[in-house]
Amino acid sequence: MNLHVVLVRTEHSANIGGVARAMANMGAERLILVDCRCELDSKARQRAAGAQEQLSKLTRYASWEEFYAAEGDGVRIALTRRAGRKRKVTPLETELQNLARQPTENLYLIFGPEADGLDAGDLAFVNFTCHLPVFGEFASLNLSQAVMLSLFMVRQQAPPGLLPVQTKGEPAPTVQPFYFTDQLIKDWIEAMGFDVGARKASAYLTLRRLFLQNRPTGHEVRVLEAVLQQNIRKLRGTNDESIGFATEQIADDLGNITRQ
């Protein structure tokens, strides 16, 4: 399992150095900065100590859009201590146990800025939102401490070089990128008359969250796309044959999923 640590809008360079050191301790592959708000100065290098390689090889993205376009398949887990009615947060240990049963080649652990953490926009495209175990009255962890604890918990489940073994005869599932049907879902929702931009009880956001949390396989995604495309064509009353698969092909694919 390749481990990637993603820091979003980080404000203090010393924390980046501390994170790099934690990654070196736990064998994490890549440090990724999204919309970083500080420079990698002497404080970062000093805090990193012997983990200068992690700093020198880090990847920067100016926005989430750049991140989405450049990064490939994998599972994205956002770490937050805030839960809410529309923010389902589960223990990190629980999701890691689930991943052990459905392995992934790439795991992205995503951490927000020091002051206020990840916001709703940051969480819109992650697969899972998790919290870390805290046993004291003070629940807020330092950024590098949170990264260290998260990586330690991951390595307990999947040490370097030790990947979960699939049951004989059952190939590992192919998981699509987390943004797999985003635009198609929007088109489908709009074709049915829903407001994609609605913030309250948004059908679009609810469906996207449902799909992401269930990590569909590549085959399931292709069938889903075919069904949505066919439905969009029916709703719009068009005979454009370039949209989607033929009805017969959709029926065959649905039959295949049923038999799997």
mmCIF file with all atom_site columns, N, CA, C and O in Angstrom, residues 9 17 63 68 83 90 116 119 121 134 185 206 211 227:
data_model
loop_
_atom_site.group_PDB
_atom_site.id
_atom_site.type_symbol
_atom_site.label_atom_id
_atom_site.label_alt_id
_atom_site.label_comp_id
_atom_site.label_asym_id
_atom_site.label_entity_id
_atom_site.label_seq_id
_atom_site.pdbx_PDB_ins_code
_atom_site.Cartn_x
_atom_site.Cartn_y
_atom_site.Cartn_z
_atom_site.occupancy
_atom_site.B_iso_or_equiv
_atom_site.pdbx_formal_charge
_atom_site.auth_seq_id
_atom_site.auth_comp_id
_atom_site.auth_asym_id
_atom_site.auth_atom_id
_atom_site.pdbx_PDB_model_num
ATOM 1  N N  . ARG A 1 9   ? -3.908  23.779 2.857   1.00 0.00 ? 9   ARG A N  1
ATOM 2  C CA . ARG A 1 9   ? -3.825  25.172 3.343   1.00 0.00 ? 9   ARG A CA 1
ATOM 3  C C  . ARG A 1 9   ? -3.017  25.282 4.653   1.00 0.00 ? 9   ARG A C  1
ATOM 4  O O  . ARG A 1 9   ? -3.392  26.014 5.570   1.00 0.00 ? 9   ARG A O  1
ATOM 5  N N  . GLY A 1 17  ? 7.580   20.449 8.331   1.00 0.00 ? 17  GLY A N  1
ATOM 6  C CA . GLY A 1 17  ? 8.795   19.716 8.675   1.00 0.00 ? 17  GLY A CA 1
ATOM 7  C C  . GLY A 1 17  ? 8.511   18.562 9.619   1.00 0.00 ? 17  GLY A C  1
ATOM 8  O O  . GLY A 1 17  ? 9.048   17.463 9.463   1.00 0.00 ? 17  GLY A O  1
ATOM 9  N N  . SER A 1 63  ? -4.597  24.043 -6.106  1.00 0.00 ? 63  SER A N  1
ATOM 10 C CA . SER A 1 63  ? -6.016  23.910 -5.794  1.00 0.00 ? 63  SER A CA 1
ATOM 11 C C  . SER A 1 63  ? -6.408  22.443 -5.792  1.00 0.00 ? 63  SER A C  1
ATOM 12 O O  . SER A 1 63  ? -5.653  21.573 -6.263  1.00 0.00 ? 63  SER A O  1
ATOM 13 N N  . TYR A 1 68  ? -7.151  16.826 -8.211  1.00 0.00 ? 68  TYR A N  1
ATOM 14 C CA . TYR A 1 68  ? -8.050  15.847 -8.810  1.00 0.00 ? 68  TYR A CA 1
ATOM 15 C C  . TYR A 1 68  ? -7.566  15.431 -10.197 1.00 0.00 ? 68  TYR A C  1
ATOM 16 O O  . TYR A 1 68  ? -7.638  14.269 -10.578 1.00 0.00 ? 68  TYR A O  1
ATOM 17 N N  . ALA A 1 83  ? -17.843 16.405 13.920  1.00 0.00 ? 83  ALA A N  1
ATOM 18 C CA . ALA A 1 83  ? -18.929 15.649 13.301  1.00 0.00 ? 83  ALA A CA 1
ATOM 19 C C  . ALA A 1 83  ? -20.168 16.534 13.252  1.00 0.00 ? 83  ALA A C  1
ATOM 20 O O  . ALA A 1 83  ? -20.209 17.611 13.835  1.00 0.00 ? 83  ALA A O  1
ATOM 21 N N  . THR A 1 90  ? -16.381 8.591  11.177  1.00 0.00 ? 90  THR A N  1
ATOM 22 C CA . THR A 1 90  ? -16.204 7.276  11.782  1.00 0.00 ? 90  THR A CA 1
ATOM 23 C C  . THR A 1 90  ? -14.784 7.152  12.325  1.00 0.00 ? 90  THR A C  1
ATOM 24 O O  . THR A 1 90  ? -13.882 7.878  11.890  1.00 0.00 ? 90  THR A O  1
ATOM 25 N N  . ASP A 1 116 ? -8.578  25.766 11.738  1.00 0.00 ? 116 ASP A N  1
ATOM 26 C CA . ASP A 1 116 ? -9.982  25.325 11.695  1.00 0.00 ? 116 ASP A CA 1
ATOM 27 C C  . ASP A 1 116 ? -10.218 24.013 10.961  1.00 0.00 ? 116 ASP A C  1
ATOM 28 O O  . ASP A 1 116 ? -11.360 23.588 10.795  1.00 0.00 ? 116 ASP A O  1
ATOM 29 N N  . ASP A 1 119 ? -12.921 22.016 5.670   1.00 0.00 ? 119 ASP A N  1
ATOM 30 C CA . ASP A 1 119 ? -14.296 22.493 5.582   1.00 0.00 ? 119 ASP A CA 1
ATOM 31 C C  . ASP A 1 119 ? -15.108 21.598 4.654   1.00 0.00 ? 119 ASP A C  1
ATOM 32 O O  . ASP A 1 119 ? -14.609 20.604 4.119   1.00 0.00 ? 119 ASP A O  1
ATOM 33 N N  . GLY A 1 121 ? -16.212 22.024 1.683   1.00 0.00 ? 121 GLY A N  1
ATOM 34 C CA . GLY A 1 121 ? -15.697 21.947 0.323   1.00 0.00 ? 121 GLY A CA 1
ATOM 35 C C  . GLY A 1 121 ? -14.561 20.955 0.191   1.00 0.00 ? 121 GLY A C  1
ATOM 36 O O  . GLY A 1 121 ? -14.441 20.252 -0.814  1.00 0.00 ? 121 GLY A O  1
ATOM 37 N N  . VAL A 1 134 ? -8.718  9.897  20.930  1.00 0.00 ? 134 VAL A N  1
ATOM 38 C CA . VAL A 1 134 ? -8.173  10.813 21.936  1.00 0.00 ? 134 VAL A CA 1
ATOM 39 C C  . VAL A 1 134 ? -8.809  10.445 23.267  1.00 0.00 ? 134 VAL A C  1
ATOM 40 O O  . VAL A 1 134 ? -10.033 10.352 23.363  1.00 0.00 ? 134 VAL A O  1
ATOM 41 N N  . ILE A 1 185 ? -23.434 12.719 -12.937 1.00 0.00 ? 185 ILE A N  1
ATOM 42 C CA . ILE A 1 185 ? -24.448 12.830 -11.883 1.00 0.00 ? 185 ILE A CA 1
ATOM 43 C C  . ILE A 1 185 ? -25.118 14.193 -11.949 1.00 0.00 ? 185 ILE A C  1
ATOM 44 O O  . ILE A 1 185 ? -26.347 14.308 -11.824 1.00 0.00 ? 185 ILE A O  1
ATOM 45 N N  . THR A 1 206 ? -25.828 14.269 -1.974  1.00 0.00 ? 206 THR A N  1
ATOM 46 C CA . THR A 1 206 ? -26.182 13.023 -1.300  1.00 0.00 ? 206 THR A CA 1
ATOM 47 C C  . THR A 1 206 ? -25.794 11.814 -2.147  1.00 0.00 ? 206 THR A C  1
ATOM 48 O O  . THR A 1 206 ? -25.221 10.840 -1.643  1.00 0.00 ? 206 THR A O  1
ATOM 49 N N  . PHE A 1 211 ? -22.068 7.189  -3.467  1.00 0.00 ? 211 PHE A N  1
ATOM 50 C CA . PHE A 1 211 ? -21.206 6.451  -4.373  1.00 0.00 ? 211 PHE A CA 1
ATOM 51 C C  . PHE A 1 211 ? -19.777 6.369  -3.840  1.00 0.00 ? 211 PHE A C  1
ATOM 52 O O  . PHE A 1 211 ? -19.137 5.321  -3.900  1.00 0.00 ? 211 PHE A O  1
ATOM 53 N N  . VAL A 1 227 ? -26.368 3.485  -17.419 1.00 0.00 ? 227 VAL A N  1
ATOM 54 C CA . VAL A 1 227 ? -27.756 3.689  -16.990 1.00 0.00 ? 227 VAL A CA 1
ATOM 55 C C  . VAL A 1 227 ? -28.080 5.176  -16.920 1.00 0.00 ? 227 VAL A C  1
ATOM 56 O O  . VAL A 1 227 ? -29.144 5.618  -17.385 1.00 0.00 ? 227 VAL A O  1
#
